[in-house]
GROMACS .gro file of C-alpha atoms in nm:
model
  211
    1UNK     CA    1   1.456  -0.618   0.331
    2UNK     CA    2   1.652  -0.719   0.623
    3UNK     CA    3   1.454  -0.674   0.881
    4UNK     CA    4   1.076  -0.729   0.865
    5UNK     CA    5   0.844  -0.461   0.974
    6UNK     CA    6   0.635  -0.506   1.298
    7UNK     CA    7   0.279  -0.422   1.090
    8UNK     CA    8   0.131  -0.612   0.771
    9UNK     CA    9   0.130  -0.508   0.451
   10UNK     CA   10  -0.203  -0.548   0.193
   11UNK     CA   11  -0.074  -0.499  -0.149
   12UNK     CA   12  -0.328  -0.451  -0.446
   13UNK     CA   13  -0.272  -0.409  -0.813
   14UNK     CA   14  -0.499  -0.146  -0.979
   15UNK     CA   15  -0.831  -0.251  -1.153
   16UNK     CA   16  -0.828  -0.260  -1.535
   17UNK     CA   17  -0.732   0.031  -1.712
   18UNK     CA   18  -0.862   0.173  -2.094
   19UNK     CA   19  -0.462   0.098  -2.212
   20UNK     CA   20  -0.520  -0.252  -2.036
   21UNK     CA   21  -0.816  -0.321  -2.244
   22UNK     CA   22  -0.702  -0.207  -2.552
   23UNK     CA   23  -0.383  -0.383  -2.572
   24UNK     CA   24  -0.173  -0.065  -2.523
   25UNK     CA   25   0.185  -0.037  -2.314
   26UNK     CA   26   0.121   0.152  -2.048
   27UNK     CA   27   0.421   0.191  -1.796
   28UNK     CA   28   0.478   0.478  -1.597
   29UNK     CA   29   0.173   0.676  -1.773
   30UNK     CA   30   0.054   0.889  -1.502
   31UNK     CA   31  -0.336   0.862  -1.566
   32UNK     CA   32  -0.505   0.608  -1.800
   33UNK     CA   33  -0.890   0.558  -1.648
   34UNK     CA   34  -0.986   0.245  -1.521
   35UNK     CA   35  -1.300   0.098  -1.744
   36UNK     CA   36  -1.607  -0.069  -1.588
   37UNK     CA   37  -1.444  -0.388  -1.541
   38UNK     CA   38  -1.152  -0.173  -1.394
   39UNK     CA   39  -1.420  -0.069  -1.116
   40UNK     CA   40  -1.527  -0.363  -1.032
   41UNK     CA   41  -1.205  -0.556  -0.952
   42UNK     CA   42  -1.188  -0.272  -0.736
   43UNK     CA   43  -1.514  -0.346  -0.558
   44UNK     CA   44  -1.402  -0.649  -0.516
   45UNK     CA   45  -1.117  -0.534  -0.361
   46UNK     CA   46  -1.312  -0.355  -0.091
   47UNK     CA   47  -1.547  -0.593  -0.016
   48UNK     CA   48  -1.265  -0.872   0.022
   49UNK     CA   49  -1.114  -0.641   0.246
   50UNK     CA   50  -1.383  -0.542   0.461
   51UNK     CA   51  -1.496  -0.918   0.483
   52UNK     CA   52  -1.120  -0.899   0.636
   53UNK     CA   53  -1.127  -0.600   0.819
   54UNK     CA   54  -1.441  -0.481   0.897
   55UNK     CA   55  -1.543  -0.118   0.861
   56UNK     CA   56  -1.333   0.174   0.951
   57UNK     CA   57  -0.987  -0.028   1.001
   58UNK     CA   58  -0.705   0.113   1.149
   59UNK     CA   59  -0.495   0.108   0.841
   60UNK     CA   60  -0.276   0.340   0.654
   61UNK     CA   61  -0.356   0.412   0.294
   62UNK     CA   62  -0.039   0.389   0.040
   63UNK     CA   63  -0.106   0.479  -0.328
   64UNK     CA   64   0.117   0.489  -0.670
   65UNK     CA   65   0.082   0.852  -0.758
   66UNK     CA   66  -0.076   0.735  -1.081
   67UNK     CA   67  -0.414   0.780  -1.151
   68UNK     CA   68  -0.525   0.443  -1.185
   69UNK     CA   69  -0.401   0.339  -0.856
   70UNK     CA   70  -0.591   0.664  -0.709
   71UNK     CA   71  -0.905   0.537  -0.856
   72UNK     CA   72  -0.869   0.193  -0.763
   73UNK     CA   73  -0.791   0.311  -0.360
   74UNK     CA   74  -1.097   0.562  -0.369
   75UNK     CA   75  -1.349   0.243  -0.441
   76UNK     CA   76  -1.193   0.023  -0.156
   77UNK     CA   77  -1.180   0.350   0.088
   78UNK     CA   78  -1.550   0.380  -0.026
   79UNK     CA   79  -1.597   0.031   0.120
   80UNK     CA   80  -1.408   0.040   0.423
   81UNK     CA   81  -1.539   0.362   0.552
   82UNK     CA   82  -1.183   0.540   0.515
   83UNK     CA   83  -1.101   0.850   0.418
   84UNK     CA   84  -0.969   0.892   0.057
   85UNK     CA   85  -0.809   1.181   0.155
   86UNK     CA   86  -0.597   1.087   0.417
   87UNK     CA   87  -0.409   0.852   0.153
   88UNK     CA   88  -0.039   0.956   0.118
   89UNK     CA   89   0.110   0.871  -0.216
   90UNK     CA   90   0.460   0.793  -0.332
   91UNK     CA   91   0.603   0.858  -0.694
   92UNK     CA   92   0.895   0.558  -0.604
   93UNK     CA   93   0.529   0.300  -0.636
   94UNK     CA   94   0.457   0.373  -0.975
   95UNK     CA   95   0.471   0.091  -1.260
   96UNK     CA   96   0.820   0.044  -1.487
   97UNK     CA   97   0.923   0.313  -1.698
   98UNK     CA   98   0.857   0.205  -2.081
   99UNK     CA   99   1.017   0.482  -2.279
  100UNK     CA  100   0.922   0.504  -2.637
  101UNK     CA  101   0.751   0.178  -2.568
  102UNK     CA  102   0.483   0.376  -2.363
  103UNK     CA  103   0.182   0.390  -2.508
  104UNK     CA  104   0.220   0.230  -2.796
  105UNK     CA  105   0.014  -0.157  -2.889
  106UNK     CA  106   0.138  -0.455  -2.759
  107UNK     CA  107   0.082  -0.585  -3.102
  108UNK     CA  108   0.306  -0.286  -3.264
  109UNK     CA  109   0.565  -0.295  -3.042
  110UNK     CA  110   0.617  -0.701  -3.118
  111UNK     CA  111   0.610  -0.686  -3.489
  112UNK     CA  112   0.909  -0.424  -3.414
  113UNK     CA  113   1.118  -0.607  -3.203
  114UNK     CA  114   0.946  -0.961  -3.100
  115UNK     CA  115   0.828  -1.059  -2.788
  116UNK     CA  116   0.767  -0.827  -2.491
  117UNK     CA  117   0.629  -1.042  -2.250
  118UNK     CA  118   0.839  -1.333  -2.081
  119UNK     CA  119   0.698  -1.644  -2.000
  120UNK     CA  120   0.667  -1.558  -1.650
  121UNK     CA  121   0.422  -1.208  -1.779
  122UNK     CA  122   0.708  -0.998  -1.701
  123UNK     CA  123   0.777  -0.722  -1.985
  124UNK     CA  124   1.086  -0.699  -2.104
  125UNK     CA  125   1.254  -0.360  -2.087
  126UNK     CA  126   1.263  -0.102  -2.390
  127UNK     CA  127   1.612  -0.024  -2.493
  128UNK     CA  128   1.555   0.298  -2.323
  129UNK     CA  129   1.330   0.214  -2.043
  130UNK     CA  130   1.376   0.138  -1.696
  131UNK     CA  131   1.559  -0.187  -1.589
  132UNK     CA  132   1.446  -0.404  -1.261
  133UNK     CA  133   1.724  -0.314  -1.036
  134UNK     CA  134   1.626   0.016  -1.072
  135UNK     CA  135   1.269  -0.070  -0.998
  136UNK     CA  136   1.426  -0.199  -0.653
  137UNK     CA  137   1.631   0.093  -0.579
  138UNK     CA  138   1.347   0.317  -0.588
  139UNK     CA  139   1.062   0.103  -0.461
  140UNK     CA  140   1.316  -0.072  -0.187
  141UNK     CA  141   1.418   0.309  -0.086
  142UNK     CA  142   1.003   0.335  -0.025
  143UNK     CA  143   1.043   0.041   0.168
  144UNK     CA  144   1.349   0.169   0.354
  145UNK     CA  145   1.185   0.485   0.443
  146UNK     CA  146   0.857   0.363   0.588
  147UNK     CA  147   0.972   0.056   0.747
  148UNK     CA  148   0.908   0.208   1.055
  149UNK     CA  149   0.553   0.324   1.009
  150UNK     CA  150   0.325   0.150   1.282
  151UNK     CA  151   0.036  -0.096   1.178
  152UNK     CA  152  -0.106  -0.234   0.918
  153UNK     CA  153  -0.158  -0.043   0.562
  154UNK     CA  154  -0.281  -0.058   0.240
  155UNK     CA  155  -0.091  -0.019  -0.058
  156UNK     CA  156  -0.249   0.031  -0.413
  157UNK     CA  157   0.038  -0.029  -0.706
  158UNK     CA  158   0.106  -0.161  -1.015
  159UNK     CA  159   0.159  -0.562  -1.210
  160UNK     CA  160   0.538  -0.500  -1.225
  161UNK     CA  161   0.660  -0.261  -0.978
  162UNK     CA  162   0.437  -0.503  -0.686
  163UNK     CA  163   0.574  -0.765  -0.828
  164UNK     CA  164   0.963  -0.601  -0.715
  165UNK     CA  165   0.829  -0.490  -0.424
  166UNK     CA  166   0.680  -0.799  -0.318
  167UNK     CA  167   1.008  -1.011  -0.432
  168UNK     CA  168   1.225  -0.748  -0.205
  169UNK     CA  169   0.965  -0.732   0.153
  170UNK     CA  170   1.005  -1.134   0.113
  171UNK     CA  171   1.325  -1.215   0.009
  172UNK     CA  172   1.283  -1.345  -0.303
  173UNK     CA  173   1.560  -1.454  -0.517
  174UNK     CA  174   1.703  -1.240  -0.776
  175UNK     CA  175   1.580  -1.294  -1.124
  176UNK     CA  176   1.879  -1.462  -1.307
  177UNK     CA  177   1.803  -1.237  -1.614
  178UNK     CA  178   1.618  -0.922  -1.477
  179UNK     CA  179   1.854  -0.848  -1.143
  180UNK     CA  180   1.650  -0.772  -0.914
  181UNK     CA  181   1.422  -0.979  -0.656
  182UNK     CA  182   1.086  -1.041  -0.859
  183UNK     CA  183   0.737  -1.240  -0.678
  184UNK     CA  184   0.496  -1.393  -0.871
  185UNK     CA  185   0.269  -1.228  -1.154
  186UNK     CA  186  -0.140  -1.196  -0.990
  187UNK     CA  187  -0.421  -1.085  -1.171
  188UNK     CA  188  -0.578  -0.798  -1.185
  189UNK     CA  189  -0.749  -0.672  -0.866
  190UNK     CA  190  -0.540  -0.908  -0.682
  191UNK     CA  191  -0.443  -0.829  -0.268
  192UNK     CA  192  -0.196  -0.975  -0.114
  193UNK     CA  193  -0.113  -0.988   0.256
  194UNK     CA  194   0.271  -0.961   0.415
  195UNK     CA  195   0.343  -0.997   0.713
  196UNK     CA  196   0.677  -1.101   0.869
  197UNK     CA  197   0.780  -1.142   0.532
  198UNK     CA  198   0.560  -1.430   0.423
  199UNK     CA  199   0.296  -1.368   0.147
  200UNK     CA  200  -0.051  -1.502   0.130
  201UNK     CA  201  -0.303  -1.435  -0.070
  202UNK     CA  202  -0.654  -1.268   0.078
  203UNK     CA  203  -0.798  -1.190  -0.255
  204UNK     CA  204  -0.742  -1.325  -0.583
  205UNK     CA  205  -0.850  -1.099  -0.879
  206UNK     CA  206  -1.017  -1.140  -1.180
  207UNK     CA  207  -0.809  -0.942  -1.444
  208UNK     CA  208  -0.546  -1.061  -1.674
  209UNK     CA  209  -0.313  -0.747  -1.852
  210UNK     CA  210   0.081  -0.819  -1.721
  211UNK     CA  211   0.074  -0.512  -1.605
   0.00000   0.00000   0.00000
């Protein structure tokens, strides 16, 4: 992004997932429930936040259109005294496209073709899945169109595509082998704050699935 926008940005992953803790791909599923664990990384989203923020913050709710992601906002809404329904949601914030990959075990999928997961816990694209510069057109052309919303917001996404978004809002290099800019892999549960395009780091989470 060229120019940074005026308000800051709180980006979460979603809490742990029933793919997540069975090993499964899960991509650009749109609904795969979060499990107990999944709730509470969100709890501990809200309360981080509202340690933050106090109650009833002016801030505008962003959500993947996924279900997870849903979930995940409707516990932290819960504790900042927001209303879940005033959320808008975005189908550009949802996680990387898998293709045939989708769904399928990690441990499947790698006895098929070998590793799927870098080094850095990025997952390497499906021959017919979705690449990371396209991950940065669409999430960049979110970024694009909202760059002039006012004040601070909330945004509730996934391990990969937060990662691109991240890398783009604060100028990250580009990825010698993926193309596009990437940030740094966070747990689970994680929130991160952006503001003039410099990240910190409010909350750390305790989760672990790449995405």
């Amino acid at each position: 992004m060229s120019t940074p926008r005026k308000g800051r940005d709180f980006i979460a992953r979603h809490g742990e997932t029933v793919f997540n803790a069975a090993a499964r791909l899960q991509g650009d599923f749109p609904h795969t429930p979060l499990t107990r664990a999944g709730f509470a990384q969100a709890d501990e989203i809200g309360r981080a936040l509202l340690d933050l923020l106090g109650a009833r913050p002016a801030l505008t709710l962003w959500s993947s259109s996924s279900g997870r992601a849903l979930q995940t906002l409707a516990v932290i809404a819960e504790h900042l005294q927001l209303d879940w329904h005033a959320a808008r949601t975005d189908g550009r914030l949802v996680e990387i496209g898998m293709g045939a990959w989708g769904g399928r075990y990690y441990a499947d999928v790698i006895e098929d073709v070998g590793p799927v997961i870098t080094a850095e816990g990025l997952l390497r694209p499906a021959p017919d899945g979705e690449l990371y510069d396209a991950i940065a057109h669409r999430v960049g052309g979110w970024a694009s169109d909202t760059a002039d919303d006012e004040g601070d917001r909330l945004v509730i996404m996934h391990g990969i595509s937060s990662r691109v978004l991240r890398g783009l809002l604060t100028g990250a290099a580009v990825h010698p082998e993926f193309a596009a800019p990437i940030a740094p892999g966070l747990p689970q549960g994680s929130v991160v704050l952006i503001e003039q395009g410099r990240e910190t780091i409010p909350h750390l989470g305790a989760g672990h699935a790449p995405a």
